[in-house]
Amino acid sequence: QPQLQESGPGLVKPSETLSLICTVSGASISSSSYYWGWIRQPPGKGLEWIANIYYSGSTYYNASLKSRVIISIDTSERQFSLKLSSVTVADTAVYFCARYDAAAGFDYWGQGTLVTVAS
Amino acid sequence: DIQMTQSPSSLSASVGDRVTITCRASQGIANFLAWYQQKPGKGPKLLIYGGSTLQSGVPSRFSGSGSGTDFTLTISSLQPEDVATYYCQKYLSAPYTFGQGTKLEIK
């Protein structure tokens, strides 16, 4: 059973870059059957898809965030990462990493990590 | 972009009740519709994909139906452990938009 774990700073200053890593265990991050993605949830609000990446490095971004987001993958470390630049308080959210199956949606999720943007 | 609209936004029902949540897509998405359950402090859990296919391990009291633009999640007999927020999501193509969620409580 795949397990995903998010890690990174819980506090980021406005205008700086938010950086998170998702470590995958129990499944191959190099599988050609799946993509890997990031989703966020502001406190008390709904879910917003941010980006997906394939093991080959192909990327897919939410247009509303695309100018500030970079998603990357390191198959040797079994990790993929998220960088969100020029953050504001509106980027305060719980950030989830998840595995994406094109036939089923996001089938396995991490527990999420809260990132607060504040000075 | 395709918008996903859920109704109701919140719902209170008694144990044993049949509960129905609806999700409407602003354009047709065939059956590329997933339903998730999220409990407080946890990541979402995939319940149903393909509009009606139950994910492995999900209790059979959950079912989904619909195709095109209108979809339904049904809990045939509400249990206390079903208290959660439920989200639909379209996954036909990016952006993978979620509905705004339906918060389900026990009366």
mmCIF file of N, CA and C in Angstrom, chain B:
data_model
loop_
_atom_site.group_PDB
_atom_site.id
_atom_site.type_symbol
_atom_site.label_atom_id
_atom_site.label_comp_id
_atom_site.label_asym_id
_atom_site.label_seq_id
_atom_site.Cartn_x
_atom_site.Cartn_y
_atom_site.Cartn_z
ATOM 1 N N ASP B 1 -12.714 26.797 -17.916
ATOM 2 C CA ASP B 1 -12.561 25.590 -17.112
ATOM 3 C C ASP B 1 -13.921 25.067 -16.651
ATOM 4 N N ILE B 2 -13.998 23.769 -16.449
ATOM 5 C CA ILE B 2 -15.225 23.139 -15.971
ATOM 6 C C ILE B 2 -15.374 23.370 -14.474
ATOM 7 N N GLN B 3 -16.549 23.823 -14.074
ATOM 8 C CA GLN B 3 -16.843 24.050 -12.652
ATOM 9 C C GLN B 3 -17.657 22.880 -12.109
ATOM 10 N N MET B 4 -17.411 22.546 -10.848
ATOM 11 C CA MET B 4 -18.118 21.466 -10.166
ATOM 12 C C MET B 4 -18.921 22.066 -9.021
ATOM 13 N N THR B 5 -20.219 21.799 -8.990
ATOM 14 C CA THR B 5 -21.107 22.373 -7.979
ATOM 15 C C THR B 5 -21.790 21.261 -7.209
ATOM 16 N N GLN B 6 -21.590 21.243 -5.902
ATOM 17 C CA GLN B 6 -22.206 20.243 -5.038
ATOM 18 C C GLN B 6 -23.400 20.833 -4.307
ATOM 19 N N SER B 7 -24.348 19.968 -3.990
ATOM 20 C CA SER B 7 -25.466 20.368 -3.118
ATOM 21 C C SER B 7 -25.945 19.165 -2.325
ATOM 22 N N PRO B 8 -26.377 19.394 -1.066
ATOM 23 C CA PRO B 8 -26.294 20.676 -0.363
ATOM 24 C C PRO B 8 -24.882 20.936 0.138
ATOM 25 N N SER B 9 -24.643 22.103 0.724
ATOM 26 C CA SER B 9 -23.330 22.387 1.300
ATOM 27 C C SER B 9 -23.195 21.757 2.675
ATOM 28 N N SER B 10 -24.322 21.532 3.339
ATOM 29 C CA SER B 10 -24.306 20.821 4.611
ATOM 30 C C SER B 10 -25.588 20.026 4.744
ATOM 31 N N LEU B 11 -25.511 18.998 5.583
ATOM 32 C CA LEU B 11 -26.610 18.047 5.669
ATOM 33 C C LEU B 11 -26.590 17.402 7.044
ATOM 34 N N SER B 12 -27.736 17.294 7.691
ATOM 35 C CA SER B 12 -27.859 16.625 8.970
ATOM 36 C C SER B 12 -28.880 15.506 8.835
ATOM 37 N N ALA B 13 -28.510 14.297 9.215
ATOM 38 C CA ALA B 13 -29.398 13.154 9.066
ATOM 39 C C ALA B 13 -29.234 12.211 10.255
ATOM 40 N N SER B 14 -30.185 11.319 10.405
ATOM 41 C CA SER B 14 -30.164 10.370 11.518
ATOM 42 C C SER B 14 -29.484 9.074 11.115
ATOM 43 N N VAL B 15 -28.937 8.383 12.109
ATOM 44 C CA VAL B 15 -28.353 7.068 11.858
ATOM 45 C C VAL B 15 -29.403 6.169 11.211
ATOM 46 N N GLY B 16 -29.002 5.496 10.151
ATOM 47 C CA GLY B 16 -29.901 4.619 9.414
ATOM 48 C C GLY B 16 -30.587 5.277 8.233
ATOM 49 N N ASP B 17 -30.518 6.605 8.146
ATOM 50 C CA ASP B 17 -31.144 7.316 7.028
ATOM 51 C C ASP B 17 -30.395 7.059 5.729
ATOM 52 N N ARG B 18 -31.129 7.226 4.640
ATOM 53 C CA ARG B 18 -30.537 7.233 3.306
ATOM 54 C C ARG B 18 -30.157 8.674 2.993
ATOM 55 N N VAL B 19 -28.911 8.880 2.585
ATOM 56 C CA VAL B 19 -28.392 10.228 2.354
ATOM 57 C C VAL B 19 -27.939 10.338 0.896
ATOM 58 N N THR B 20 -28.287 11.463 0.272
ATOM 59 C CA THR B 20 -27.909 11.695 -1.119
ATOM 60 C C THR B 20 -27.246 13.054 -1.264
ATOM 61 N N ILE B 21 -26.116 13.068 -1.950
ATOM 62 C CA ILE B 21 -25.376 14.295 -2.256
ATOM 63 C C ILE B 21 -25.247 14.373 -3.768
ATOM 64 N N THR B 22 -25.461 15.552 -4.322
ATOM 65 C CA THR B 22 -25.380 15.685 -5.766
ATOM 66 C C THR B 22 -24.206 16.577 -6.180
ATOM 67 N N CYS B 23 -23.739 16.330 -7.385
ATOM 68 C CA CYS B 23 -22.616 17.066 -7.963
ATOM 69 C C CYS B 23 -22.939 17.314 -9.429
ATOM 70 N N ARG B 24 -22.804 18.564 -9.842
ATOM 71 C CA ARG B 24 -23.089 18.925 -11.222
ATOM 72 C C ARG B 24 -21.865 19.554 -11.865
ATOM 73 N N ALA B 25 -21.508 19.086 -13.052
ATOM 74 C CA ALA B 25 -20.406 19.658 -13.823
ATOM 75 C C ALA B 25 -20.963 20.676 -14.814
ATOM 76 N N SER B 26 -20.216 21.755 -15.043
ATOM 77 C CA SER B 26 -20.689 22.800 -15.947
ATOM 78 C C SER B 26 -20.625 22.370 -17.410
ATOM 79 N N GLN B 27 -19.871 21.325 -17.695
ATOM 80 C CA GLN B 27 -19.824 20.701 -19.021
ATOM 81 C C GLN B 27 -19.736 19.185 -18.824
ATOM 82 N N GLY B 28 -20.038 18.446 -19.857
ATOM 83 C CA GLY B 28 -19.994 16.992 -19.758
ATOM 84 C C GLY B 28 -18.601 16.467 -19.479
ATOM 85 N N ILE B 29 -18.524 15.503 -18.557
ATOM 86 C CA ILE B 29 -17.234 14.901 -18.195
ATOM 87 C C ILE B 29 -17.303 13.374 -18.314
ATOM 88 N N ALA B 30 -18.248 12.882 -19.109
ATOM 89 C CA ALA B 30 -18.464 11.430 -19.231
ATOM 90 C C ALA B 30 -18.632 10.861 -17.826
ATOM 91 N N ASN B 31 -17.819 9.857 -17.460
ATOM 92 C CA ASN B 31 -17.916 9.306 -16.104
ATOM 93 C C ASN B 31 -16.632 9.531 -15.318
ATOM 94 N N PHE B 32 -15.859 10.563 -15.676
ATOM 95 C CA PHE B 32 -14.590 10.835 -15.009
ATOM 96 C C PHE B 32 -14.841 11.663 -13.747
ATOM 97 N N LEU B 33 -15.555 11.049 -12.817
ATOM 98 C CA LEU B 33 -15.975 11.725 -11.596
ATOM 99 C C LEU B 33 -15.610 10.850 -10.395
ATOM 100 N N ALA B 34 -14.942 11.456 -9.419
ATOM 101 C CA ALA B 34 -14.559 10.758 -8.201
ATOM 102 C C ALA B 34 -15.221 11.418 -6.998
ATOM 103 N N TRP B 35 -15.483 10.616 -5.987
ATOM 104 C CA TRP B 35 -15.992 11.100 -4.705
ATOM 105 C C TRP B 35 -14.971 10.783 -3.603
ATOM 106 N N TYR B 36 -14.762 11.749 -2.713
ATOM 107 C CA TYR B 36 -13.823 11.600 -1.609
ATOM 108 C C TYR B 36 -14.533 11.889 -0.291
ATOM 109 N N GLN B 37 -14.039 11.240 0.759
ATOM 110 C CA GLN B 37 -14.490 11.486 2.123
ATOM 111 C C GLN B 37 -13.313 12.065 2.905
ATOM 112 N N GLN B 38 -13.553 13.174 3.605
ATOM 113 C CA GLN B 38 -12.494 13.759 4.420
ATOM 114 C C GLN B 38 -12.978 13.945 5.848
ATOM 115 N N LYS B 39 -12.283 13.318 6.763
ATOM 116 C CA LYS B 39 -12.563 13.498 8.188
ATOM 117 C C LYS B 39 -11.614 14.543 8.747
ATOM 118 N N PRO B 40 -12.013 15.210 9.835
ATOM 119 C CA PRO B 40 -11.201 16.310 10.375
ATOM 120 C C PRO B 40 -9.753 15.903 10.651
ATOM 121 N N GLY B 41 -8.828 16.726 10.171
ATOM 122 C CA GLY B 41 -7.412 16.494 10.410
ATOM 123 C C GLY B 41 -6.785 15.414 9.560
ATOM 124 N N LYS B 42 -7.528 14.911 8.592
ATOM 125 C CA LYS B 42 -7.024 13.814 7.739
ATOM 126 C C LYS B 42 -7.021 14.223 6.274
ATOM 127 N N GLY B 43 -6.230 13.477 5.480
ATOM 128 C CA GLY B 43 -6.288 13.646 4.044
ATOM 129 C C GLY B 43 -7.537 12.985 3.483
ATOM 130 N N PRO B 44 -8.026 13.452 2.345
ATOM 131 C CA PRO B 44 -9.208 12.829 1.728
ATOM 132 C C PRO B 44 -8.964 11.360 1.397
ATOM 133 N N LYS B 45 -10.048 10.611 1.397
ATOM 134 C CA LYS B 45 -10.020 9.187 1.058
ATOM 135 C C LYS B 45 -10.891 8.969 -0.173
ATOM 136 N N LEU B 46 -10.329 8.306 -1.180
ATOM 137 C CA LEU B 46 -11.099 8.014 -2.391
ATOM 138 C C LEU B 46 -12.162 6.974 -2.088
ATOM 139 N N LEU B 47 -13.416 7.309 -2.375
ATOM 140 C CA LEU B 47 -14.531 6.385 -2.158
ATOM 141 C C LEU B 47 -14.980 5.727 -3.458
ATOM 142 N N ILE B 48 -15.191 6.549 -4.469
ATOM 143 C CA ILE B 48 -15.791 6.103 -5.727
ATOM 144 C C ILE B 48 -15.080 6.789 -6.878
ATOM 145 N N TYR B 49 -14.840 6.052 -7.955
ATOM 146 C CA TYR B 49 -14.273 6.631 -9.168
ATOM 147 C C TYR B 49 -15.066 6.124 -10.364
ATOM 148 N N GLY B 50 -14.851 6.741 -11.486
ATOM 149 C CA GLY B 50 -15.632 6.366 -12.669
ATOM 150 C C GLY B 50 -17.117 6.593 -12.482
ATOM 151 N N GLY B 51 -17.451 7.498 -11.566
ATOM 152 C CA GLY B 51 -18.850 7.822 -11.289
ATOM 153 C C GLY B 51 -19.564 6.819 -10.397
ATOM 154 N N SER B 52 -19.190 5.516 -10.517
ATOM 155 C CA SER B 52 -19.962 4.492 -9.804
ATOM 156 C C SER B 52 -19.148 3.313 -9.298
ATOM 157 N N THR B 53 -17.851 3.293 -9.507
ATOM 158 C CA THR B 53 -17.020 2.165 -9.092
ATOM 159 C C THR B 53 -16.496 2.379 -7.676
ATOM 160 N N LEU B 54 -16.808 1.439 -6.805
ATOM 161 C CA LEU B 54 -16.407 1.540 -5.406
ATOM 162 C C LEU B 54 -14.918 1.215 -5.282
ATOM 163 N N GLN B 55 -14.169 2.083 -4.627
ATOM 164 C CA GLN B 55 -12.758 1.810 -4.352
ATOM 165 C C GLN B 55 -12.672 0.622 -3.395
ATOM 166 N N SER B 56 -11.631 -0.170 -3.549
ATOM 167 C CA SER B 56 -11.428 -1.341 -2.707
ATOM 168 C C SER B 56 -11.459 -0.970 -1.226
ATOM 169 N N GLY B 57 -12.202 -1.745 -0.442
ATOM 170 C CA GLY B 57 -12.260 -1.536 0.995
ATOM 171 C C GLY B 57 -13.342 -0.577 1.464
ATOM 172 N N VAL B 58 -14.011 0.077 0.542
ATOM 173 C CA VAL B 58 -15.070 1.035 0.915
ATOM 174 C C VAL B 58 -16.374 0.260 1.163
ATOM 175 N N PRO B 59 -17.054 0.545 2.274
ATOM 176 C CA PRO B 59 -18.295 -0.196 2.584
ATOM 177 C C PRO B 59 -19.337 -0.087 1.475
ATOM 178 N N SER B 60 -20.085 -1.157 1.301
ATOM 179 C CA SER B 60 -21.053 -1.232 0.205
ATOM 180 C C SER B 60 -22.262 -0.319 0.411
ATOM 181 N N ARG B 61 -22.387 0.315 1.580
ATOM 182 C CA ARG B 61 -23.491 1.260 1.759
ATOM 183 C C ARG B 61 -23.270 2.540 0.943
ATOM 184 N N PHE B 62 -22.031 2.737 0.469
ATOM 185 C CA PHE B 62 -21.740 3.872 -0.402
ATOM 186 C C PHE B 62 -21.959 3.446 -1.862
ATOM 187 N N SER B 63 -22.610 4.329 -2.625
ATOM 188 C CA SER B 63 -22.760 4.068 -4.048
ATOM 189 C C SER B 63 -22.765 5.379 -4.802
ATOM 190 N N GLY B 64 -22.414 5.306 -6.079
ATOM 191 C CA GLY B 64 -22.416 6.487 -6.920
ATOM 192 C C GLY B 64 -23.120 6.209 -8.227
ATOM 193 N N SER B 65 -23.675 7.260 -8.788
ATOM 194 C CA SER B 65 -24.331 7.118 -10.080
ATOM 195 C C SER B 65 -24.198 8.406 -10.866
ATOM 196 N N GLY B 66 -24.522 8.309 -12.156
ATOM 197 C CA GLY B 66 -24.506 9.489 -12.998
ATOM 198 C C GLY B 66 -23.475 9.414 -14.104
ATOM 199 N N SER B 67 -23.660 10.291 -15.069
ATOM 200 C CA SER B 67 -22.750 10.392 -16.205
ATOM 201 C C SER B 67 -23.030 11.710 -16.910
ATOM 202 N N GLY B 68 -22.008 12.246 -17.556
ATOM 203 C CA GLY B 68 -22.217 13.497 -18.277
ATOM 204 C C GLY B 68 -22.034 14.696 -17.363
ATOM 205 N N THR B 69 -23.120 15.270 -16.870
ATOM 206 C CA THR B 69 -23.024 16.456 -16.020
ATOM 207 C C THR B 69 -23.603 16.269 -14.614
ATOM 208 N N ASP B 70 -24.402 15.251 -14.399
ATOM 209 C CA ASP B 70 -25.091 15.099 -13.112
ATOM 210 C C ASP B 70 -24.740 13.774 -12.445
ATOM 211 N N PHE B 71 -24.298 13.896 -11.186
ATOM 212 C CA PHE B 71 -23.802 12.744 -10.444
ATOM 213 C C PHE B 71 -24.384 12.746 -9.029
ATOM 214 N N THR B 72 -24.438 11.560 -8.440
ATOM 215 C CA THR B 72 -25.010 11.409 -7.103
ATOM 216 C C THR B 72 -24.166 10.449 -6.280
ATOM 217 N N LEU B 73 -23.926 10.822 -5.023
ATOM 218 C CA LEU B 73 -23.344 9.927 -4.033
ATOM 219 C C LEU B 73 -24.451 9.578 -3.042
ATOM 220 N N THR B 74 -24.635 8.297 -2.799
ATOM 221 C CA THR B 74 -25.672 7.848 -1.872
ATOM 222 C C THR B 74 -25.060 6.988 -0.773
ATOM 223 N N ILE B 75 -25.475 7.259 0.450
ATOM 224 C CA ILE B 75 -25.176 6.375 1.580
ATOM 225 C C ILE B 75 -26.500 5.720 1.943
ATOM 226 N N SER B 76 -26.571 4.404 1.823
ATOM 227 C CA SER B 76 -27.868 3.734 1.952
ATOM 228 C C SER B 76 -28.384 3.709 3.386
ATOM 229 N N SER B 77 -27.479 3.628 4.339
ATOM 230 C CA SER B 77 -27.869 3.596 5.748
ATOM 231 C C SER B 77 -26.766 4.286 6.542
ATOM 232 N N LEU B 78 -27.003 5.530 6.917
ATOM 233 C CA LEU B 78 -25.980 6.364 7.529
ATOM 234 C C LEU B 78 -25.486 5.769 8.850
ATOM 235 N N GLN B 79 -24.163 5.730 8.992
ATOM 236 C CA GLN B 79 -23.525 5.251 10.210
ATOM 237 C C GLN B 79 -22.771 6.396 10.896
ATOM 238 N N PRO B 80 -22.573 6.317 12.208
ATOM 239 C CA PRO B 80 -21.875 7.415 12.913
ATOM 240 C C PRO B 80 -20.497 7.724 12.338
ATOM 241 N N GLU B 81 -19.815 6.706 11.838
ATOM 242 C CA GLU B 81 -18.459 6.919 11.303
ATOM 243 C C GLU B 81 -18.455 7.601 9.939
ATOM 244 N N ASP B 82 -19.647 7.846 9.388
ATOM 245 C CA ASP B 82 -19.732 8.530 8.090
ATOM 246 C C ASP B 82 -19.718 10.048 8.232
ATOM 247 N N VAL B 83 -19.688 10.542 9.458
ATOM 248 C CA VAL B 83 -19.594 11.985 9.670
ATOM 249 C C VAL B 83 -18.286 12.483 9.062
ATOM 250 N N ALA B 84 -18.395 13.395 8.109
ATOM 251 C CA ALA B 84 -17.239 13.831 7.328
ATOM 252 C C ALA B 84 -17.702 14.887 6.346
ATOM 253 N N THR B 85 -16.730 15.431 5.603
ATOM 254 C CA THR B 85 -17.051 16.283 4.469
ATOM 255 C C THR B 85 -16.766 15.486 3.199
ATOM 256 N N TYR B 86 -17.681 15.568 2.257
ATOM 257 C CA TYR B 86 -17.582 14.804 1.013
ATOM 258 C C TYR B 86 -17.350 15.754 -0.155
ATOM 259 N N TYR B 87 -16.422 15.375 -1.021
ATOM 260 C CA TYR B 87 -16.087 16.185 -2.194
ATOM 261 C C TYR B 87 -16.209 15.345 -3.463
ATOM 262 N N CYS B 88 -16.734 15.975 -4.508
ATOM 263 C CA CYS B 88 -16.630 15.373 -5.832
ATOM 264 C C CYS B 88 -15.455 16.033 -6.553
ATOM 265 N N GLN B 89 -14.956 15.361 -7.580
ATOM 266 C CA GLN B 89 -13.852 15.890 -8.363
ATOM 267 C C GLN B 89 -13.941 15.334 -9.775
ATOM 268 N N LYS B 90 -13.714 16.201 -10.734
ATOM 269 C CA LYS B 90 -13.619 15.728 -12.107
ATOM 270 C C LYS B 90 -12.154 15.485 -12.451
ATOM 271 N N TYR B 91 -11.884 14.359 -13.134
ATOM 272 C CA TYR B 91 -10.490 14.042 -13.459
ATOM 273 C C TYR B 91 -10.321 13.690 -14.935
ATOM 274 N N LEU B 92 -11.224 14.182 -15.758
ATOM 275 C CA LEU B 92 -11.121 13.940 -17.198
ATOM 276 C C LEU B 92 -9.837 14.547 -17.755
ATOM 277 N N SER B 93 -9.553 15.770 -17.326
ATOM 278 C CA SER B 93 -8.360 16.463 -17.775
ATOM 279 C C SER B 93 -8.086 17.602 -16.800
ATOM 280 N N ALA B 94 -6.860 18.114 -16.817
ATOM 281 C CA ALA B 94 -6.509 19.236 -15.943
ATOM 282 C C ALA B 94 -7.242 20.498 -16.407
ATOM 283 N N PRO B 95 -7.614 21.372 -15.467
ATOM 284 C CA PRO B 95 -7.431 21.291 -14.024
ATOM 285 C C PRO B 95 -8.415 20.321 -13.360
ATOM 286 N N TYR B 96 -7.938 19.595 -12.370
ATOM 287 C CA TYR B 96 -8.731 18.560 -11.693
ATOM 288 C C TYR B 96 -9.550 19.198 -10.574
ATOM 289 N N THR B 97 -10.632 19.820 -10.936
ATOM 290 C CA THR B 97 -11.426 20.668 -10.052
ATOM 291 C C THR B 97 -12.279 19.855 -9.098
ATOM 292 N N PHE B 98 -12.323 20.334 -7.846
ATOM 293 C CA PHE B 98 -13.172 19.735 -6.817
ATOM 294 C C PHE B 98 -14.451 20.543 -6.646
ATOM 295 N N GLY B 99 -15.507 19.888 -6.196
ATOM 296 C CA GLY B 99 -16.676 20.604 -5.720
ATOM 297 C C GLY B 99 -16.343 21.278 -4.402
ATOM 298 N N GLN B 100 -17.251 22.112 -3.913
ATOM 299 C CA GLN B 100 -16.966 22.901 -2.720
ATOM 300 C C GLN B 100 -17.143 22.118 -1.437
ATOM 301 N N GLY B 101 -17.674 20.905 -1.526
ATOM 302 C CA GLY B 101 -17.804 20.051 -0.351
ATOM 303 C C GLY B 101 -19.196 20.044 0.252
ATOM 304 N N THR B 102 -19.536 18.919 0.865
ATOM 305 C CA THR B 102 -20.798 18.764 1.605
ATOM 306 C C THR B 102 -20.460 18.217 2.980
ATOM 307 N N LYS B 103 -20.771 18.993 4.004
ATOM 308 C CA LYS B 103 -20.488 18.569 5.377
ATOM 309 C C LYS B 103 -21.667 17.783 5.915
ATOM 310 N N LEU B 104 -21.412 16.536 6.294
ATOM 311 C CA LEU B 104 -22.455 15.627 6.751
ATOM 312 C C LEU B 104 -22.346 15.429 8.254
ATOM 313 N N GLU B 105 -23.447 15.662 8.937
ATOM 314 C CA GLU B 105 -23.493 15.512 10.391
ATOM 315 C C GLU B 105 -24.613 14.567 10.784
ATOM 316 N N ILE B 106 -24.531 14.088 12.002
ATOM 317 C CA ILE B 106 -25.572 13.221 12.555
ATOM 318 C C ILE B 106 -26.531 14.067 13.403
ATOM 319 N N LYS B 107 -27.831 13.850 13.219
ATOM 320 C CA LYS B 107 -28.824 14.559 14.037
ATOM 321 C C LYS B 107 -28.804 14.062 15.475
#
